[in-house]
Short mmCIF file of C-alpha atoms and ligand atoms in Angstrom, two decimals:
data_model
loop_
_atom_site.label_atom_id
_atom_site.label_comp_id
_atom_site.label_asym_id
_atom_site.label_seq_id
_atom_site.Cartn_x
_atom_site.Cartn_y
_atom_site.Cartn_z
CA UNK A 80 127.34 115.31 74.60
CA UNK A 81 130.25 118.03 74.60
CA UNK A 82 130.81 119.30 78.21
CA UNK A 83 128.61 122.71 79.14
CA UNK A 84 130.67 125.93 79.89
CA UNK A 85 127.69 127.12 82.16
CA UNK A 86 128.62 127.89 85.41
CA UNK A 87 127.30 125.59 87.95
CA UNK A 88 125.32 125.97 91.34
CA UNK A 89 128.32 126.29 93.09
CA UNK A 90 130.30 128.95 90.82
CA UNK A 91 126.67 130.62 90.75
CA UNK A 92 126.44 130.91 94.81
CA UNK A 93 130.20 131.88 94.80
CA UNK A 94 129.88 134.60 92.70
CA UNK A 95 126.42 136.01 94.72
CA UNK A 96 128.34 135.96 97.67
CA UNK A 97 131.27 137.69 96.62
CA UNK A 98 128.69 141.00 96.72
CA UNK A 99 129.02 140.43 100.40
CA UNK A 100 132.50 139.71 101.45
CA UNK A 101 131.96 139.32 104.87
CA UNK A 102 129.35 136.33 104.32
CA UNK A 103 130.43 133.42 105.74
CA UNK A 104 129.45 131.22 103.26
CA UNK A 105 127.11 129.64 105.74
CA UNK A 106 123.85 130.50 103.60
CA UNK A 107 125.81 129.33 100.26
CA UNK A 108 126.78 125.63 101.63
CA UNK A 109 123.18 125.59 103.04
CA UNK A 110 121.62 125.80 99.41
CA UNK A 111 124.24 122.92 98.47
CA UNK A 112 122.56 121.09 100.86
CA UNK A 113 119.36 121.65 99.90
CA UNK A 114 120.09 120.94 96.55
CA UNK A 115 122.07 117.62 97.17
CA UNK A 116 118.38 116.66 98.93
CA UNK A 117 116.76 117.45 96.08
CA UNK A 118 119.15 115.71 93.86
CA UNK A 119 118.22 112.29 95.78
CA UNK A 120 114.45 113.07 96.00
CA UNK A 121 115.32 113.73 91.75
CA UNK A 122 116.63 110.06 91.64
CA UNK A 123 113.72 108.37 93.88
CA UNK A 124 111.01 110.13 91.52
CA UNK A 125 112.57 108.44 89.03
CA UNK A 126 112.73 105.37 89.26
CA UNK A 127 109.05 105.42 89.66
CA UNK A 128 107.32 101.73 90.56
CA UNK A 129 110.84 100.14 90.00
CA UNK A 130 111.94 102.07 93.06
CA UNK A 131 110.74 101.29 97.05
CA UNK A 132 109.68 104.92 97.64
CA UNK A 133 107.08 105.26 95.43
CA UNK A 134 102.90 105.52 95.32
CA UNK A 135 100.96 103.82 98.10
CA UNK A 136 100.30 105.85 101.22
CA UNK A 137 103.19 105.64 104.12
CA UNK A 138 101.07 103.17 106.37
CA UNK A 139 97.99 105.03 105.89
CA UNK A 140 99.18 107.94 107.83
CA UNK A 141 97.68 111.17 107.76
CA UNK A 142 99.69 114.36 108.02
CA UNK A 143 99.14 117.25 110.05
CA UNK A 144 97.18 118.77 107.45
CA UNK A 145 94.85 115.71 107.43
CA UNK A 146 96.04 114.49 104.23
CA UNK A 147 96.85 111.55 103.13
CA UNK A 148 101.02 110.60 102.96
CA UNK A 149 102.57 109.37 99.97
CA UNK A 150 105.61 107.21 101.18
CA UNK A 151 107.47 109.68 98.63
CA UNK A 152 106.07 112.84 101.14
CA UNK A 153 107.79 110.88 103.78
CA UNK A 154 111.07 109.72 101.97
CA UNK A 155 111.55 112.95 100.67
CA UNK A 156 110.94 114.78 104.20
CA UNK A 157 113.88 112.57 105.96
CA UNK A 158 116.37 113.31 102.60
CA UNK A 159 115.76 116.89 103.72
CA UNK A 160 116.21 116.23 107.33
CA UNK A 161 119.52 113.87 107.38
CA UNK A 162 121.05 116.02 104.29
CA UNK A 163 120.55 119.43 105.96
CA UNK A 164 120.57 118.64 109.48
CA UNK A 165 124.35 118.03 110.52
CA UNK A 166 126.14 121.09 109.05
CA UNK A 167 126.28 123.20 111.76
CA UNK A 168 124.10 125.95 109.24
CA UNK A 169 120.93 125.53 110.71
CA UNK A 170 119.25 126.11 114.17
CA UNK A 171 115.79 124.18 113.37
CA UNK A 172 113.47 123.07 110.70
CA UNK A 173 110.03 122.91 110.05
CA UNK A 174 108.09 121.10 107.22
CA UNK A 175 104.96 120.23 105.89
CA UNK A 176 105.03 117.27 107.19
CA UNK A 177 106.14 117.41 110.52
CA UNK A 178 103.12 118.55 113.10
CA UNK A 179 105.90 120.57 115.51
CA UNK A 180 109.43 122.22 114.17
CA UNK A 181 112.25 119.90 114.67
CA UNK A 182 115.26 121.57 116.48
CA UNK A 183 118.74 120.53 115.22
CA UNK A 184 119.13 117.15 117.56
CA UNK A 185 122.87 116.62 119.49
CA UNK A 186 125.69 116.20 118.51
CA UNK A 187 125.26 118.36 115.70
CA UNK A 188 126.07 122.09 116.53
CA UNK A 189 123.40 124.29 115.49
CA UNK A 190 123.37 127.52 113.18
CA UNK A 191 121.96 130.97 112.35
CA UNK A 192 119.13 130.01 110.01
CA UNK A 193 115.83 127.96 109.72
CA UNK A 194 114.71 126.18 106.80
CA UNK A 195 111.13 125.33 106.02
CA UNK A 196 109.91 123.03 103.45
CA UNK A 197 107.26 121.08 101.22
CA UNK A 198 109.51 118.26 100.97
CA UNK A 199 106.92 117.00 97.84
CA UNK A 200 104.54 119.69 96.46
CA UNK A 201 102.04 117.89 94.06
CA UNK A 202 102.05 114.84 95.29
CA UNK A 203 98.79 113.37 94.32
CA UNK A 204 100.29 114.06 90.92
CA UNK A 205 103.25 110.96 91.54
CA UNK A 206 101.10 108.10 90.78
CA UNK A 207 100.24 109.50 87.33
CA UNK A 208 103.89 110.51 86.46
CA UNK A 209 103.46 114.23 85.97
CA UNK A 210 105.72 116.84 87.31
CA UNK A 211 105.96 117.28 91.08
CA UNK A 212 108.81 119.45 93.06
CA UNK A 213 110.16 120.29 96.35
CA UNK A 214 109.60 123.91 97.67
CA UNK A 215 111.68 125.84 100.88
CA UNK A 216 112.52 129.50 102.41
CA UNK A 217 115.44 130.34 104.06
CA UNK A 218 115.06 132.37 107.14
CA UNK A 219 117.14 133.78 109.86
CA UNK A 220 116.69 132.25 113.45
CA UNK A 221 115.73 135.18 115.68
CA UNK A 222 119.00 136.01 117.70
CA UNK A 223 118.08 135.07 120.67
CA UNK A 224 117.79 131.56 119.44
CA UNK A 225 121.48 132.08 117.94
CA UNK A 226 122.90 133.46 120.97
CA UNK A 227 121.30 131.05 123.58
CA UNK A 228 121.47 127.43 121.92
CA UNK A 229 118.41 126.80 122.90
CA UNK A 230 115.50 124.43 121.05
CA UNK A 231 113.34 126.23 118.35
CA UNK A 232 109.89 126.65 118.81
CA UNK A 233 106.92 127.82 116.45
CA UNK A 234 107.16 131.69 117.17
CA UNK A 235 110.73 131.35 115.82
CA UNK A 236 109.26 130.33 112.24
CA UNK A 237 106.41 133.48 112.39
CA UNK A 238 108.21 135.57 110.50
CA UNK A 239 106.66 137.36 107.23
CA UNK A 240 107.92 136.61 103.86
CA UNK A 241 109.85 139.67 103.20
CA UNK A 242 112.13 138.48 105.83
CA UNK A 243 113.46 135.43 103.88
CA UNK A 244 116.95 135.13 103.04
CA UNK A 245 116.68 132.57 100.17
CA UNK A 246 113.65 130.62 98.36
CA UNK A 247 113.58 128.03 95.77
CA UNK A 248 112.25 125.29 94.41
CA UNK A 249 113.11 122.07 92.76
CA UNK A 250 111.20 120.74 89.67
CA UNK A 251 111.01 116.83 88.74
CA UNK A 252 109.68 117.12 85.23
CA UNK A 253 111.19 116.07 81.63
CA UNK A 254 114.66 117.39 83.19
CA UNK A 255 115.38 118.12 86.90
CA UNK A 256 115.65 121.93 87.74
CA UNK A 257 116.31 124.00 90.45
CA UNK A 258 114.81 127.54 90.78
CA UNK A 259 116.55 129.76 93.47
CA UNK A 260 116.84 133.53 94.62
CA UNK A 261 119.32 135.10 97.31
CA UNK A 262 117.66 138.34 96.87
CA UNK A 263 119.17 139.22 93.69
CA UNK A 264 117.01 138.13 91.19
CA UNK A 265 116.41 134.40 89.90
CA UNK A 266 118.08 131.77 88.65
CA UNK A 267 117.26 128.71 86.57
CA UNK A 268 119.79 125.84 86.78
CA UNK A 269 119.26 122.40 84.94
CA UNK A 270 120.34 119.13 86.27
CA UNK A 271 123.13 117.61 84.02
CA UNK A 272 122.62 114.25 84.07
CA UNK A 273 126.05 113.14 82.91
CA UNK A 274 127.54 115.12 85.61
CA UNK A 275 124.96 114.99 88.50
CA UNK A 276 125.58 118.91 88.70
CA UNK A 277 123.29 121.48 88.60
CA UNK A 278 124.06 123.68 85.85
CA UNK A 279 123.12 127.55 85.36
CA UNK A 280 120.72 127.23 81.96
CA UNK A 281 118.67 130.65 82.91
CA UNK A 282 120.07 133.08 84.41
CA UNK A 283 117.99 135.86 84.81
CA UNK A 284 114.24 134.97 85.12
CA UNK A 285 111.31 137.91 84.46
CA UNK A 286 107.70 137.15 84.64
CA UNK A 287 106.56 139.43 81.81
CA UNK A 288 104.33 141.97 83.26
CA UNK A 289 100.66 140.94 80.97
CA UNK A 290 99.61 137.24 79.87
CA UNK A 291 96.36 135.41 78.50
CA UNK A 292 97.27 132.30 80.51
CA UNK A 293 95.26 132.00 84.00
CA UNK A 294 94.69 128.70 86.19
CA UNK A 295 92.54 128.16 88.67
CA UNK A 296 91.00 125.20 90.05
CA UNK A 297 87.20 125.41 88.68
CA UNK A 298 85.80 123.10 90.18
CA UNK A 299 85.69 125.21 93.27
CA UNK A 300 84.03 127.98 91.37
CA UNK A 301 80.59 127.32 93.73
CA UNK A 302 82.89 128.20 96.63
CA UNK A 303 84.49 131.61 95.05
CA UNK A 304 83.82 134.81 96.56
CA UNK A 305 82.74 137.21 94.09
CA UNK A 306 86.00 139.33 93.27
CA UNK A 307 87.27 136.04 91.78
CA UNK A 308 83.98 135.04 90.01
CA UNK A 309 84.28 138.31 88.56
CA UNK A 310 87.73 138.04 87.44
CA UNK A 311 87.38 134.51 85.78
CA UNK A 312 84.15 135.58 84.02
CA UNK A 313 85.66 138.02 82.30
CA UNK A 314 88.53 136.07 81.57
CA UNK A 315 86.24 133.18 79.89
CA UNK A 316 84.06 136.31 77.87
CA UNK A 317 87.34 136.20 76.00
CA UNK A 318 87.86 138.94 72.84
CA UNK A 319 83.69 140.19 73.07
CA UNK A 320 83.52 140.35 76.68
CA UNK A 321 85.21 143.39 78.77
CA UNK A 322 89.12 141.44 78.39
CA UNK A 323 89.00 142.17 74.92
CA UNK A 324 91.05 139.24 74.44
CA UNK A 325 90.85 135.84 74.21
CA UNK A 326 92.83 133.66 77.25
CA UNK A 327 93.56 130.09 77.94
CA UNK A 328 93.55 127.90 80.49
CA UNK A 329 95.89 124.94 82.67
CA UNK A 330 96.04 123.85 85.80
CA UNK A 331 98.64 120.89 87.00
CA UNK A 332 97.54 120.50 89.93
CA UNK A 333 101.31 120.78 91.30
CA UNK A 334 101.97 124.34 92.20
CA UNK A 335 105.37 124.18 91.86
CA UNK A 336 105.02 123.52 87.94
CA UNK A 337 102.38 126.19 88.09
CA UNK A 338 105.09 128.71 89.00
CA UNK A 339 107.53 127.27 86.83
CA UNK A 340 105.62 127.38 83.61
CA UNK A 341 104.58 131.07 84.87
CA UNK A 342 108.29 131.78 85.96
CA UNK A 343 108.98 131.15 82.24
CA UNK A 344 106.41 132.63 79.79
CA UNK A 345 104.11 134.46 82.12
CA UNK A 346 100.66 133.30 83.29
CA UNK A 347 98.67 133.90 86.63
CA UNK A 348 97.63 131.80 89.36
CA UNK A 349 94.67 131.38 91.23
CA UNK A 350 94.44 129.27 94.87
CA UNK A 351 92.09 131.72 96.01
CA UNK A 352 89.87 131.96 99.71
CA UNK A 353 87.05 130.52 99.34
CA UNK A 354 83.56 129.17 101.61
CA UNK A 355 84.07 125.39 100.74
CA UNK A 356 85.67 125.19 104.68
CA UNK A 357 85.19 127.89 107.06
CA UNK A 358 88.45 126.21 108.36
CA UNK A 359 90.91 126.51 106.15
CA UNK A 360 91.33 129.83 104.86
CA UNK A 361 92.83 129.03 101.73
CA UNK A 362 94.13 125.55 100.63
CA UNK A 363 97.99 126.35 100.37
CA UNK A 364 99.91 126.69 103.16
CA UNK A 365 101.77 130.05 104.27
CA UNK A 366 105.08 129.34 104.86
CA UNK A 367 106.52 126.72 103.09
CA UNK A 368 104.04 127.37 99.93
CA UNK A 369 103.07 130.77 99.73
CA UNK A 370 106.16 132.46 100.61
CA UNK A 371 108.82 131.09 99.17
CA UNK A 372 107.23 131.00 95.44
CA UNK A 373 105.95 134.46 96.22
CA UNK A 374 109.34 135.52 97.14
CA UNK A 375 110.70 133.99 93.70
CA UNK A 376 107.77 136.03 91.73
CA UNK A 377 108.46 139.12 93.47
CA UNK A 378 112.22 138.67 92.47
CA UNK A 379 111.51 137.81 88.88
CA UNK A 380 109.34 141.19 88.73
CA UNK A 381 106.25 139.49 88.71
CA UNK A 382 103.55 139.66 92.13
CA UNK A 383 102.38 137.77 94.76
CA UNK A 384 99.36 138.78 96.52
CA UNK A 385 97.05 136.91 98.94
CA UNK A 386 93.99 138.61 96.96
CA UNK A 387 93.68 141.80 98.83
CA UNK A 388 97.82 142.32 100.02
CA UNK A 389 101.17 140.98 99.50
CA UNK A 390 101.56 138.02 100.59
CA UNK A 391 105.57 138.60 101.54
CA UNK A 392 103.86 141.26 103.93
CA UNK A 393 101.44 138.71 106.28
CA UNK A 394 103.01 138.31 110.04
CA UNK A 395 101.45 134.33 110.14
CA UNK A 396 99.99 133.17 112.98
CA UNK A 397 101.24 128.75 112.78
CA UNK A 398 103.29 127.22 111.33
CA UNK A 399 100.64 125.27 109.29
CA UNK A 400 98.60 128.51 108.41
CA UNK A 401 96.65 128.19 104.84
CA UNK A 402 96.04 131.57 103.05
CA UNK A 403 94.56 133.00 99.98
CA UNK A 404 97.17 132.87 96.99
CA UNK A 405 97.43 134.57 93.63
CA UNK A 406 100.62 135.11 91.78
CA UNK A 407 102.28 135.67 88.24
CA UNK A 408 102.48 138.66 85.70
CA UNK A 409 101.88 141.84 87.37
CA UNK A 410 99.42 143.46 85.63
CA UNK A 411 96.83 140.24 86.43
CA UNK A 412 98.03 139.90 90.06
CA UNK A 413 96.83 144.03 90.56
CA UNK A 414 93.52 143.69 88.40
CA UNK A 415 92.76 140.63 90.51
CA UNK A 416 93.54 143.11 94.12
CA UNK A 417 91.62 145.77 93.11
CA UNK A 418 88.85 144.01 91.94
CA UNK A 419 88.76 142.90 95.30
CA UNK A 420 89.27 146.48 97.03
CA UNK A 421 86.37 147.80 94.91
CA UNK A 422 83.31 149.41 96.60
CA UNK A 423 80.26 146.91 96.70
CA UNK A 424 78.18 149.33 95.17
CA UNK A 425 80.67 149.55 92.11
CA UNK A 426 78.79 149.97 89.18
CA UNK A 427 79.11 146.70 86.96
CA UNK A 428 80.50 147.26 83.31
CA UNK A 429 78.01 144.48 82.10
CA UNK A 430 75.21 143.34 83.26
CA UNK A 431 76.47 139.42 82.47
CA UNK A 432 78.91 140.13 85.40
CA UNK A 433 76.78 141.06 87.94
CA UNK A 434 76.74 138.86 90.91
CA UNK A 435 74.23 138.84 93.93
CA UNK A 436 76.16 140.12 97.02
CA UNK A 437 78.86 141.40 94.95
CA UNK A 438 82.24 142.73 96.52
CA UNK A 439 80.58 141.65 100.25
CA UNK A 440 83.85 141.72 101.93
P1 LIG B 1378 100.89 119.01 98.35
O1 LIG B 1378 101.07 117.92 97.34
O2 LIG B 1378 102.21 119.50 98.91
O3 LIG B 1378 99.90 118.66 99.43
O4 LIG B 1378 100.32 120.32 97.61
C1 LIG B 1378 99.33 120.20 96.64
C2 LIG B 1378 98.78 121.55 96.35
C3 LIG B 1378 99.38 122.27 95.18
O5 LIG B 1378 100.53 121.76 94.66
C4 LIG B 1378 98.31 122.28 94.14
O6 LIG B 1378 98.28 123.48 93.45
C5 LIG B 1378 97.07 122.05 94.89
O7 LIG B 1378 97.42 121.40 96.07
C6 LIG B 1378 96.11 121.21 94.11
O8 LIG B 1378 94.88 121.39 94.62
P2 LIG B 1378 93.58 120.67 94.02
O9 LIG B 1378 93.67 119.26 94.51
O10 LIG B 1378 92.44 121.44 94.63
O11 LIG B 1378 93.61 120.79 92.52
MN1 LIG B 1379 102.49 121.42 98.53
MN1 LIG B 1380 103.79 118.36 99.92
#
């Protein structure tokens, strides 16, 4: 195969940072890192059953969500730890799962940001061979942190989405990708297998602003409040009902290749709140879920909402926080909020759609 003239990762992150020319170059060797991580998670997905990382759970541990551990969750967490942990770029980490952020450990010094991570996003999707990825946000460490040396703790991750420096993700599918914005837009880059480098295959990623593509887990439709009944309803009435047009359906079950198929030809997702547990409000998690791919739909001009706000905009409250989450071409994202702002006593355009204790929030 001739040799690509795309740029790689590393021309790509040089060239960002030349906007800012007093940036250290701390952030840009950070995403290196990151992406050398994913690179060896790449390799371990691979191999599959021929490798030692693979299916199984890790002991029959449960992580702090109370799920079930793949020994891949737990491989891939320490490639992220022991690749990203002795540069000197970062002051602490914090991870899905890990119960309690882990400070940058002596001797290595410690840095200006924090990274946060689903190390394996998908995962009950590795036994079966279908696409899983790795998800993280970049944030600053509050000064303070910076300025004293001292351990992080899990105030120092509470910061809202808008405040993140970087997001991306990494995708383990047919070829290996990684998805990344520094606040300037997205970029696509593809793994060249030949030369183990990330290369720059799309440069510019836009969610187009209307689809026909929605996905939702239905099975939970018992448990949906009514806004999102409504929404899917009409979806499913297709070209007779109120839509006017016919849509179609997928859901992975990863999210990560949720976003990436919406990242490239539009779509919407649907993880909405729901009343199946009065515990979890929401089944993905905040920080290391939520905001990063919201961040990377905001950035490709599509929208991330938690159902009734952005989701960039909520100040979370752990580290482990769950939330609403609906994302993907814009138009769909802002039907799907203001169906949700409407007055209950809204008028219903049919009377098909009508739902007892309609718009009750
Ligand atoms: P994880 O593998 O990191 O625990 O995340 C799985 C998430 C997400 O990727 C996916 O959209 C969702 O869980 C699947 O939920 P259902 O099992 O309800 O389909
Ligand atoms: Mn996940
Ligand atoms: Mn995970």
């Amino acid at each position: 195969m001739p040799l690509s003239k795309k740029p790689t990762l590393t021309q790509y992150l040089i060239e960002q940072r030349r906007r800012y020319p007093q940036a250290s170059g701390e952030l840009n060797a950070l995403i290196l890192d990151v992406s050398i991580a994913c690179k060896a998670i790449a390799r371990a997905v691979a191999f599959g059953e021929l490798g030692d990382a693979m299916g199984g759970v890790a002991g029959g541990e449960l992580n702090v969500q109370g799920e079930v551990q793949k020994r891949l969750d737990v491989v891939s967490n320490e490639m992220f730890m022991r690749i990203t942990e002795w540069s000197g770029h970062l002051a602490g980490m914090a991870s899905e799962e890990m119960e309690h952020p882990y400070p940058v450990p002596a001797p290595y010094p410690r840095g200006k940001y924090l990274l946060v991570f689903d190390p394996l996003d998908g995962s009950s999707n590795i036994d079966v061979n279908v696409s899983v990825g790795s998800i993280f946000s970049i944030l600053r460490a509050p000064q303070e942190v910076v300025a004293s040396g001292r351990d992080v703790v899990e105030a120092d991750f509470l910061q809202p989405g808008a405040t993140q420096v970087a997001a991306g993700y990494a995708l383990y599918g047919p070829t290996t990708m990684f998805v990344l914005s520094v606040g300037n837009g997205v970029a696509g880059f593809t793994l060249d297998p030949n030369l183990g480098e990330f290369k720059l295959t799309h440069p510019d990623i836009r969610v187009p602003a209307d689809t026909h593509e929605f996905a939702i887990n239905s099975s939970n439709s018992r448990f949906w409040e009514p806004p999102v009944k409504r929404y899917v309803d009409e979806c499913l009435a297709g070209r007779t009902g109120p839509r006017g047009k016919d849509f179609n359906m997928r859901w992975i079950a990863s999210m990560v290749a949720e976003a990436h198929r919406i990242l490239m030809r539009g779509g919407v997702f649907l993880y909405p709140r729901d009343t199946k547990d009065a515990a979890k409000p929401g089944r993905l998690r905040l920080l290391y879920e939520a905001n990063p791919i919201g961040f990377l739909m905001e950035q490709a001009g599509g929208r991330a909402s938690t159902g009734r706000q952005p989701v960039l905009g909520v100040k979370p409250g752990e580290l482990h926080q769950r939330i609403g989450l609906v994302f993907g071409s814009m138009n769909e994202v802002e039907r799907i909020e203001r169906y949700h702002h409407e007055p209950a006593t809204r008028e219903a355009p049919n009377p098909l759609f009508v739902e007892r204790s309609l718009f009750r929030d």
